[in-house]
Short mmCIF file of C-alpha atoms and ligand atoms in Angstrom, two decimals:
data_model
loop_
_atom_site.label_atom_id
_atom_site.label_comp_id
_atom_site.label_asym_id
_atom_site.label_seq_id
_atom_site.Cartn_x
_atom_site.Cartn_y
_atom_site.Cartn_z
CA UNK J 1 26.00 -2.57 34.49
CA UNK J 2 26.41 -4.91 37.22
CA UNK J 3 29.63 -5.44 39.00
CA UNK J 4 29.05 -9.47 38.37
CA UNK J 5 28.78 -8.60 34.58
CA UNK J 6 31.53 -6.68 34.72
CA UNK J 7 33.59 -9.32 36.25
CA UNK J 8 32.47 -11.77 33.73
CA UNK J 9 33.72 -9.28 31.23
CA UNK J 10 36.35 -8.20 32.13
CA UNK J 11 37.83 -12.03 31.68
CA UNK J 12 37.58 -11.94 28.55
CA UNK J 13 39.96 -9.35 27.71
CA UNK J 14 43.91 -9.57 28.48
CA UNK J 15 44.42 -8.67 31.80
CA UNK J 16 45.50 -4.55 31.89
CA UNK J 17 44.22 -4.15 29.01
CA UNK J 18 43.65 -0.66 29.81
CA UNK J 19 40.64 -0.31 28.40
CA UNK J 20 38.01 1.96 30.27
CA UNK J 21 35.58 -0.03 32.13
CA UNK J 22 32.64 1.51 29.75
CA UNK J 23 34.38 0.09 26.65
CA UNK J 24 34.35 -3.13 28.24
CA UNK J 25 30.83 -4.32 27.36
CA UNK J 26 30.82 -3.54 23.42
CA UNK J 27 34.30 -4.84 23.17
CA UNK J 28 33.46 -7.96 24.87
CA UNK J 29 30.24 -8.89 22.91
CA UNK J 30 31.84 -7.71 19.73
CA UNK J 31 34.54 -10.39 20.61
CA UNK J 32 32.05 -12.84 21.77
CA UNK J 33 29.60 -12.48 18.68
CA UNK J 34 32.73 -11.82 16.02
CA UNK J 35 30.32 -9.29 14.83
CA UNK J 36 32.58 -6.45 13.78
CA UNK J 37 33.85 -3.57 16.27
CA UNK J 38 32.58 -0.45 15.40
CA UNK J 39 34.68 2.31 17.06
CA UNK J 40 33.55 5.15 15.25
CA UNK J 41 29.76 4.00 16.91
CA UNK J 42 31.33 2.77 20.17
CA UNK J 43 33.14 6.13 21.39
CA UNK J 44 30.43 8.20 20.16
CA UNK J 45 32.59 10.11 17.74
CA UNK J 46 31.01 11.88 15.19
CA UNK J 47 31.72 10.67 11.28
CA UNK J 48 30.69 13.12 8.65
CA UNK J 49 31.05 13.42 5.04
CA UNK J 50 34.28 15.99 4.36
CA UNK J 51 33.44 18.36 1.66
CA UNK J 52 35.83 20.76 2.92
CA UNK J 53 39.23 19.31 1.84
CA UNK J 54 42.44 17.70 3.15
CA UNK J 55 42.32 19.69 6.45
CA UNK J 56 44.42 17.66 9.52
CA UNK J 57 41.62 18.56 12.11
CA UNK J 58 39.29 16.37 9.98
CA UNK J 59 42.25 13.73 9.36
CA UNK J 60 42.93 15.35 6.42
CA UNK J 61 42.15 12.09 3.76
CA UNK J 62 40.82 8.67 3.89
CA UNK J 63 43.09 6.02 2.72
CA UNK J 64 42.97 4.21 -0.20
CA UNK J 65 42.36 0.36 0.11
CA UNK J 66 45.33 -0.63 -1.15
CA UNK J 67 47.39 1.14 1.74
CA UNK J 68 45.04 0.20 4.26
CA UNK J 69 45.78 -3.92 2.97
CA UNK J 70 49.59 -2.96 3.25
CA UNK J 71 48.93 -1.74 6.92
CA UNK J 72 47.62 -4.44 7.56
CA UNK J 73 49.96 -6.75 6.00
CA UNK J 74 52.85 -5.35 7.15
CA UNK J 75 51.51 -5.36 10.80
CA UNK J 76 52.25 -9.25 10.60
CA UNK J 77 56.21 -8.76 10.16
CA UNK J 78 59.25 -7.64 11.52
CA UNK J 79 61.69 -5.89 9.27
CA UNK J 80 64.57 -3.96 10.45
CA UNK J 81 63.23 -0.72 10.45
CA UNK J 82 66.29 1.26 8.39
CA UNK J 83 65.64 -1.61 5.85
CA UNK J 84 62.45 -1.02 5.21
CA UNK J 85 63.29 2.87 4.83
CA UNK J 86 66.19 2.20 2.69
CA UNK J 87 64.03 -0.21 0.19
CA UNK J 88 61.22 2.29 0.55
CA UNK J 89 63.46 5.35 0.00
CA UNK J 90 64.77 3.81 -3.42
CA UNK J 91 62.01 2.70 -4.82
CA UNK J 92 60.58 6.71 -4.04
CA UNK J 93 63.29 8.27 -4.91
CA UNK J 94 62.95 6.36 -8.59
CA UNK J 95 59.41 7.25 -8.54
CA UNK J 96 60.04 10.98 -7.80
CA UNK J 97 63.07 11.46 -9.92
CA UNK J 98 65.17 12.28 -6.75
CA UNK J 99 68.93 10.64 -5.83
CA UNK J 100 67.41 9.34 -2.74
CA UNK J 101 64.04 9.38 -0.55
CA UNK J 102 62.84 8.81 3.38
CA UNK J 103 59.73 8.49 5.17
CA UNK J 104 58.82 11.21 7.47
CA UNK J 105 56.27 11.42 9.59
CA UNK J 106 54.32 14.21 7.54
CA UNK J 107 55.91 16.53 5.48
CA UNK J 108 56.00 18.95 8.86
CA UNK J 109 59.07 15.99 10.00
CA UNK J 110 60.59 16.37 6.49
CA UNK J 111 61.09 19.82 6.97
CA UNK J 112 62.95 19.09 10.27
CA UNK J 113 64.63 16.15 9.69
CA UNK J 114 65.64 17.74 6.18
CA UNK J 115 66.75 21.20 7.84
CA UNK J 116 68.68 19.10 10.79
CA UNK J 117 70.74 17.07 7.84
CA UNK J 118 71.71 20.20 6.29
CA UNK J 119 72.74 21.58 9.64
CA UNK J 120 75.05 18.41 10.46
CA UNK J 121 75.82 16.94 7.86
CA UNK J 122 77.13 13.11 8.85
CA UNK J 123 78.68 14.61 11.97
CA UNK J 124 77.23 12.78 14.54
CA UNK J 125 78.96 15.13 17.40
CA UNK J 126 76.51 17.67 15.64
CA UNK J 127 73.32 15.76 15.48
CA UNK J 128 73.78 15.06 19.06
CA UNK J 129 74.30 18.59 20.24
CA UNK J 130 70.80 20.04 17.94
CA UNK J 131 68.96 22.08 18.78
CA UNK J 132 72.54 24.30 19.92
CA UNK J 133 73.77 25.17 17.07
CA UNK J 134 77.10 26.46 18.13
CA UNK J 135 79.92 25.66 16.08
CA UNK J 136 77.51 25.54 12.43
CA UNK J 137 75.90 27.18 9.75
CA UNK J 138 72.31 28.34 10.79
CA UNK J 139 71.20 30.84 9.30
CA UNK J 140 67.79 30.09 6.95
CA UNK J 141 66.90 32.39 4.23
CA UNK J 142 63.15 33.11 3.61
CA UNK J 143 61.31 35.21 1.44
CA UNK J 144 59.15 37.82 3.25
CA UNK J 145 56.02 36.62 1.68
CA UNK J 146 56.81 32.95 2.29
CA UNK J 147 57.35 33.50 6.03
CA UNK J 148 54.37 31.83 7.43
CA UNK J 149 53.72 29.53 10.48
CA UNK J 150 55.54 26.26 8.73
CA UNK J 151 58.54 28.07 9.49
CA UNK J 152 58.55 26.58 12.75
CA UNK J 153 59.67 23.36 11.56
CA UNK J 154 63.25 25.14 10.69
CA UNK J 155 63.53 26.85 13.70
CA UNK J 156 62.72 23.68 15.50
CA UNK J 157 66.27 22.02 15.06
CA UNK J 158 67.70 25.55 16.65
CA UNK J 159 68.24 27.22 12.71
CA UNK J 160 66.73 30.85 12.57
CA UNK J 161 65.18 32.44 10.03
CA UNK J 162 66.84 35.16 8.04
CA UNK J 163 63.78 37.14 6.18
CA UNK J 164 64.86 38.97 2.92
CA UNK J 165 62.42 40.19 -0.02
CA UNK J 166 64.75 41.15 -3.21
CA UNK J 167 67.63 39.82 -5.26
CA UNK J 168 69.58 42.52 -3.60
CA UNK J 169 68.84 41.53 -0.17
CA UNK J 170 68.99 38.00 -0.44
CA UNK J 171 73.14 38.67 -1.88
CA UNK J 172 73.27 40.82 0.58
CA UNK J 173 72.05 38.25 3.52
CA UNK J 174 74.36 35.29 2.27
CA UNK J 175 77.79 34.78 4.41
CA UNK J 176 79.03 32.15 5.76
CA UNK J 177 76.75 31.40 8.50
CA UNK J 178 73.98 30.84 5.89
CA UNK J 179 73.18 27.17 6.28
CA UNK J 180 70.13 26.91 3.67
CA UNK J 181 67.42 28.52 1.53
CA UNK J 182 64.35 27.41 2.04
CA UNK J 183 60.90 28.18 -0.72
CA UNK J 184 57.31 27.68 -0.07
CA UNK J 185 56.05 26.24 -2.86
CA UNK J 186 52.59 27.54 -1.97
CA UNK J 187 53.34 31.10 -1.06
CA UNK J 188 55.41 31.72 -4.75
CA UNK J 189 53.23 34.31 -6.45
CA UNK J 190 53.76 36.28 -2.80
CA UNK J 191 57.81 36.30 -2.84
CA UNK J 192 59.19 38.59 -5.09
CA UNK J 193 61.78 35.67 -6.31
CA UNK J 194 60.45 32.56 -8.29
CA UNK J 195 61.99 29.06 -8.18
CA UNK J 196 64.87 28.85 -11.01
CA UNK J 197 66.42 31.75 -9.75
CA UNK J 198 66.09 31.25 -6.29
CA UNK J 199 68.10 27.74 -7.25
CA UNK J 200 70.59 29.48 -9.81
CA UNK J 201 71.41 32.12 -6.52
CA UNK J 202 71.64 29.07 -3.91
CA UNK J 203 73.94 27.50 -6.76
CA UNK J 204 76.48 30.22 -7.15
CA UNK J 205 77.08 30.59 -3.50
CA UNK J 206 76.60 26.62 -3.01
CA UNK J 207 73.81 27.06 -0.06
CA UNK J 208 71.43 23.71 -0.75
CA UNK J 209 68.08 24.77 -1.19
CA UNK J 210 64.71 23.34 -0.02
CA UNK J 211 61.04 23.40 -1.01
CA UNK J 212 57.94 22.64 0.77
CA UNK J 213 55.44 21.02 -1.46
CA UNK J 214 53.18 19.72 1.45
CA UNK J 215 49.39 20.13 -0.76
CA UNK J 216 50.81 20.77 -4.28
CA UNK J 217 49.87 17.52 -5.80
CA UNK J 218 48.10 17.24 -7.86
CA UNK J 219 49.42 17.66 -10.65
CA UNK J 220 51.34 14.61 -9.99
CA UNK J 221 54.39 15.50 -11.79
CA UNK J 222 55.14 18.02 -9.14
CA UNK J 223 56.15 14.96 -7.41
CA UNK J 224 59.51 15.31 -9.99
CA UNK J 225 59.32 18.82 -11.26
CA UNK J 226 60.86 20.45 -8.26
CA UNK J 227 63.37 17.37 -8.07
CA UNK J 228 63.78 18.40 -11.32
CA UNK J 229 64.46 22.21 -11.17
CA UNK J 230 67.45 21.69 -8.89
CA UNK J 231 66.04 21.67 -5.03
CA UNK J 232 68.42 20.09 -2.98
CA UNK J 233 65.46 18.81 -0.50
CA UNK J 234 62.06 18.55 -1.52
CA UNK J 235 59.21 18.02 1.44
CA UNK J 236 55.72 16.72 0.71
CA UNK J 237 52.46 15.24 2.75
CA UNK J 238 51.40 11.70 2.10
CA UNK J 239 48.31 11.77 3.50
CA UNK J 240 46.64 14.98 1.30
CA UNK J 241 45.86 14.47 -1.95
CA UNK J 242 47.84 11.22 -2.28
CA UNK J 243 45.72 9.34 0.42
CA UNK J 244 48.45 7.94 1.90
CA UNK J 245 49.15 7.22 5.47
CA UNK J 246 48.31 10.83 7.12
CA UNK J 247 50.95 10.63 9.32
CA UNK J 248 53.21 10.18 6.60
CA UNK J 249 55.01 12.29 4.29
CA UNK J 250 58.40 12.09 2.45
CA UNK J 251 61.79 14.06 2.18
CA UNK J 252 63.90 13.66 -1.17
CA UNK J 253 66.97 15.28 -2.77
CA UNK J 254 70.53 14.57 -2.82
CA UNK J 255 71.73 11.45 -1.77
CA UNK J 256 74.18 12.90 1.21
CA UNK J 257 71.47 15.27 2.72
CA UNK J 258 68.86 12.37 2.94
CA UNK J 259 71.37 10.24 4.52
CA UNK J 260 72.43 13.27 6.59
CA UNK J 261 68.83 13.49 7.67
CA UNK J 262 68.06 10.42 8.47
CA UNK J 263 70.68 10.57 11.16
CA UNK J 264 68.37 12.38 13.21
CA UNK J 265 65.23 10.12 12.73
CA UNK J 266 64.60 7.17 14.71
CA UNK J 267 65.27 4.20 14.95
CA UNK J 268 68.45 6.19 15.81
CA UNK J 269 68.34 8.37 18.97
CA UNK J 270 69.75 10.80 21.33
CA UNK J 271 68.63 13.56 18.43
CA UNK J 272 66.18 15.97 17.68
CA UNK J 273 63.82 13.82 15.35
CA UNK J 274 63.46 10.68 17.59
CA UNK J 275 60.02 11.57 18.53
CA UNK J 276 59.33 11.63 14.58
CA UNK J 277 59.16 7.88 14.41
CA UNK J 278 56.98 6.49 10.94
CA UNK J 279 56.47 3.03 12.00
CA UNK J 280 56.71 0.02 8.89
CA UNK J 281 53.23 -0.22 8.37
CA UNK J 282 53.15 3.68 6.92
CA UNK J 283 56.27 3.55 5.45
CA UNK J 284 54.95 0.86 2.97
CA UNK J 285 51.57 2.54 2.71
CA UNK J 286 53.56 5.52 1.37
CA UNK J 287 55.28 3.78 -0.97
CA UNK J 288 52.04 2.21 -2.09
CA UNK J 289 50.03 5.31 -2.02
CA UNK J 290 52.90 7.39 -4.23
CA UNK J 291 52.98 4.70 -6.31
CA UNK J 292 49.45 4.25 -7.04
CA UNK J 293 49.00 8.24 -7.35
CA UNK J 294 51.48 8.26 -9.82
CA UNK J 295 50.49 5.53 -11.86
CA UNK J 296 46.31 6.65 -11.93
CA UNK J 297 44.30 8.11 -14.34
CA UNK J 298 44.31 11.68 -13.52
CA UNK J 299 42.21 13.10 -16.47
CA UNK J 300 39.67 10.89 -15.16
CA UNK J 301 39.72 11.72 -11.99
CA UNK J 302 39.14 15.43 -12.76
CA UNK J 303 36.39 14.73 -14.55
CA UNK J 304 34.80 12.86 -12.02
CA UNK J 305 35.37 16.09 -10.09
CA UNK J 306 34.36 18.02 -12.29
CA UNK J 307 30.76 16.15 -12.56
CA UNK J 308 30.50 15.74 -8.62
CA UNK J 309 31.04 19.68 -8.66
CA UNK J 310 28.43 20.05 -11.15
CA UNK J 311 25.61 18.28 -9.19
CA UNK J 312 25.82 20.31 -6.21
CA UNK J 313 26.50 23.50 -8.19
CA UNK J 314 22.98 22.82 -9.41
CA UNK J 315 21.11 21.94 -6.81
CA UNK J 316 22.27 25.40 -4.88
CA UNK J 317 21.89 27.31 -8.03
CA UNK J 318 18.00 26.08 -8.04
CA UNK J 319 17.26 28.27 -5.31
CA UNK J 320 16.22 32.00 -6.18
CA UNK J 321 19.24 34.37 -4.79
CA UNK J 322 22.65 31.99 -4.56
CA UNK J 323 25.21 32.43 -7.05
CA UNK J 324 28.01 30.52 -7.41
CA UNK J 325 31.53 29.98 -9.32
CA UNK J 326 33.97 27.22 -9.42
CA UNK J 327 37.50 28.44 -9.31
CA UNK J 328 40.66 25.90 -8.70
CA UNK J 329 43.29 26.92 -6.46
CA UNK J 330 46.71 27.71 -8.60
CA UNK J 331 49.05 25.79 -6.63
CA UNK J 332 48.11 24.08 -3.30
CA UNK J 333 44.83 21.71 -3.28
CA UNK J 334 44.82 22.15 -6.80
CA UNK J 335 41.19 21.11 -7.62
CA UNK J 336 37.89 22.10 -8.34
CA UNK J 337 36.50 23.92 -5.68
CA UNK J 338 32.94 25.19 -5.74
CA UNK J 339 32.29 28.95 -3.99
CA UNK J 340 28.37 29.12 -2.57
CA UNK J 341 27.67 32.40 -1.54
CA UNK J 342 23.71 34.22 -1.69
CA UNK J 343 21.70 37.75 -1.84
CA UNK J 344 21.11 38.22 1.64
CA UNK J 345 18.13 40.03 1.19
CA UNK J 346 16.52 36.77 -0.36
CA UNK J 347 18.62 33.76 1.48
CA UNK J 348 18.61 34.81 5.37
CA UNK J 349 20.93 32.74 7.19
CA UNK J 350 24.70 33.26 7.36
CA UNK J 351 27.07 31.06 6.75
CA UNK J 352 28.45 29.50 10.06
CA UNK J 353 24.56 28.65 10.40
CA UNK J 354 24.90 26.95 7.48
CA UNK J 355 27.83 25.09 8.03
CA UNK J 356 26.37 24.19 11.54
CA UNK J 357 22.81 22.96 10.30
CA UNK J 358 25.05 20.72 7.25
CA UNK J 359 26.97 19.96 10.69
CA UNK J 360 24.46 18.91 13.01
CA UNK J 361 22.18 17.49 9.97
CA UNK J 362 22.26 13.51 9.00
CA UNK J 363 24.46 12.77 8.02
CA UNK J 364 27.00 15.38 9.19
CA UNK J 365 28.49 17.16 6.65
CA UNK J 366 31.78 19.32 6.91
CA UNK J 367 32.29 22.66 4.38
CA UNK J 368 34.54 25.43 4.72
CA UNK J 369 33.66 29.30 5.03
CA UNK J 370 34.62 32.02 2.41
CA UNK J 371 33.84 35.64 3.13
CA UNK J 372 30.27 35.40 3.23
CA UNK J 373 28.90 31.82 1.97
CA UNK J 374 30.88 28.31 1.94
CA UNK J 375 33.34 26.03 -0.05
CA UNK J 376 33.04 23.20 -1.19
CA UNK J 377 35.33 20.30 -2.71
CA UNK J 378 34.80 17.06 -3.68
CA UNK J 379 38.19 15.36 -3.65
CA UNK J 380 37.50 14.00 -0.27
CA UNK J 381 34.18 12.72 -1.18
CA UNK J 382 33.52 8.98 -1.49
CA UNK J 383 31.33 8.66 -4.37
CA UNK J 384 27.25 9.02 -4.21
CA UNK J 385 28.38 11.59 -1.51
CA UNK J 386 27.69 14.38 -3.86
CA UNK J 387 24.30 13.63 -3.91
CA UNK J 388 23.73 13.70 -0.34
CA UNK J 389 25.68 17.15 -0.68
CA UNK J 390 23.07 18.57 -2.93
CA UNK J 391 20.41 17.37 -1.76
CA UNK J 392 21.41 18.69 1.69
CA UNK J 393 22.37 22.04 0.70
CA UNK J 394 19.67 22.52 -1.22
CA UNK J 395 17.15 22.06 1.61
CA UNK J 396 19.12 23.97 4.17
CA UNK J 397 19.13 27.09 1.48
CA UNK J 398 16.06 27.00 -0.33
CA UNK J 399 14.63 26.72 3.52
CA UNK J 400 16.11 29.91 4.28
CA UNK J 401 14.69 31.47 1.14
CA UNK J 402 11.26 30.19 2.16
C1 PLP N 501 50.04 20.51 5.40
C2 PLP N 501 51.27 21.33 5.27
C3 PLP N 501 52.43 21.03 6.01
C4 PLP N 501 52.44 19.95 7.06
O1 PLP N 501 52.32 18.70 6.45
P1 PLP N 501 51.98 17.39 7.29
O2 PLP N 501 52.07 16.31 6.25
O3 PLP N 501 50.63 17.58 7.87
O4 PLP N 501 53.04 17.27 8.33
C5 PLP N 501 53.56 21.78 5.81
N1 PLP N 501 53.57 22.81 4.93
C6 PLP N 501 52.48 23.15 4.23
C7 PLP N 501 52.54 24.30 3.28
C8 PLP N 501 51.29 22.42 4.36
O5 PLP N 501 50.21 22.74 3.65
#
């Protein structure tokens, strides 16, 4: 491109703009024409169908329309932002069965901004001085089997973790530097101690307890059922299953330790969580994605699964040597999920050749290994997709058969 036509471009667009120089010309004409922008085409990024699942590398989940129009609405006002999180946070909390709710900015946040209220309380002295925790409780109790990686969002606000495996040690463990106990949902069947007496323990020795629920929905009433059990704090993702805003998540439980935590979240700052900030526009799109994944037809939606599932079982199945079974997780991306996996002797390629051929194919599709073939879901799959799934893996395997 010319300099000239880059001049003449270039006054089109706000001055410092900061838009690279090679954006300039699609921008421009896209303005010019009113034809509509297409990013996705205009940076070059890749777009590919996700049969894989709700994984954050592959931004997780698309967004249903209705929180996309409340993005976009919202974007036209100002609201005070702890207005729109109190309003939000009721309406949630109602929803969920909880004494009171907040945004978070993914249910990592929650588990911070959570873990910091406990730590504080409505001292503000204290929420200033996190992540030094001099002066309070900090100790976090953990199972064994539920310390994984996710952990670092409690030892982010300067807590450490306190690892324990049996009823014995965890009585043992509690004194009066214990500041919480915290349960993976996910990881249950590996702790030795399940959820009502993991409460009824917290309970006696009045430590609040908290769960992480990030991917456990559905079913949807595990929105309430942990509310329900007795956790203090309850953390989950928006932007899984729910298809909210994927930067969003929310934090519920008693009424003092959401207000507790929400005193280090913006808009106040000086404090641990201020870089945590969920803007308006995801805030509502939370509300409006909980809602909505509340209030849907979930027996239909399996079934739709289940059918989608079914057509791509198939078409795999129709070549000589693959086998497959459909299994559905127990607790976290609880849905059908279809295993792929062949006689090597009669399907030669592996499977990270497959997934790059499905990858590098058109369209570009995205699967997940197992062991020695690939998984597939279809809860991230717009529909019609499935077919193109098939028919895809179909040709890739019966190709290798050949
Ligand atoms: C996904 C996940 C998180 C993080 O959630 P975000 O909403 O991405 O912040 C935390 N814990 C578990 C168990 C998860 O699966």
């Amino acid at each position: 491109m010319k300099r000239r036509d880059l001049l003449k471009y270039a006054t089109i667009l706000p001055i410092g703009a900061g838009i690279a120089s090679s954006l300039i010309p699609s921008a421009a004409v896209a303005k010019a024409t009113g034809a509509k922008r297409d990013l996705i085409k205009e940076l070059g990024l890749r777009s590919f169908i996700n049969a894989a699942g709700t994984y954050t590398a592959m931004t997780a989940s698309l967004m249903h329309d209705e929180v996309i129009e409340t993005i976009q609405e919202a974007g036209k006002h100002f609201v005070m932002l702890d207005e729109v999180q109190d309003k939000v946070g009721e309406k949630i909390a109602e929803l969920c069965h909880a004494e009171a709710a907040t945004v978070t900015a993914g249910c990592w946040s929650a588990l911070v901004l959570g873990t910091a209220g406990v730590l504080t309380g409505m001292d503000m002295k204290k929420v200033a001085q996190l992540p030094n925790v001099t002066g309070m409780k900090s100790e976090v109790i953990v199972q064994k089997g539920h310390n994984i990686g996710y952990v670092h969002a409690l030892t982010n606000t300067g807590a450490s973790i306190v690892e324990i495996e049996t009823v014995d040690e965890l009585e043992k463990a509690i004194n009066d530097k214990t500041a919480m106990m915290w349960f993976l949902n996910s990881y249950a069947p590996f702790g030795k101690i399940m959820h009502e007496e993991w409460i009824a323990i917290a309970k006696k020795h009045k430590i609040p307890t908290m769960i992480d629920m990030a991917a456990d929905v559905p079913p949807a009433s595990n929105l309430w059922k942990y509310n329900e059990l007795g956790f203090d704090l309850v953390c989950v993702s928006g932007g899984k299953a729910m298809k909210g805003p994927q930067s969003a998540g929310i934090l519920m439980g008693k009424k003092e330790l959401i207000a507790a935590a929400r005193l280090s979240a913006p808009p106040r700052g000086g404090n641990i969580g201020r870089g945590m900030k969920v803007n308006k526009e995801e805030i509502l799109g939370m509300y409006v994605a909980v809602e909505k994944y509340i209030n849907m037809d979930h027996d239909a939606e399996l079934k739709a699964w289940e059918a989608k599932i079914e057509v791509i079982k198939s078409a795999a199945t129709s070549v000589n040597g693959v086998i497959t079974e459909v299994t559905v997780p127990p607790i976290a991306n609880h849905t059908p999920t279809l295993s792929i996996t062949w006689d090597a002797a009669k399907v030669k390629i592996t499977n990270k050749d497959l997934m790059l051929k499905l990858r590098n194919g058109k369209p570009s599709i995205e699967v997940m290994a197992n062991t020695t073939g690939v998984n597939i879901t279809v809860f991230m799959l717009k529909d019609g997709e499935e077919k193109i799934v098939s028919k895809r893996i179909k040709e890739e395997l019966a190709l290798a058969a050949s």
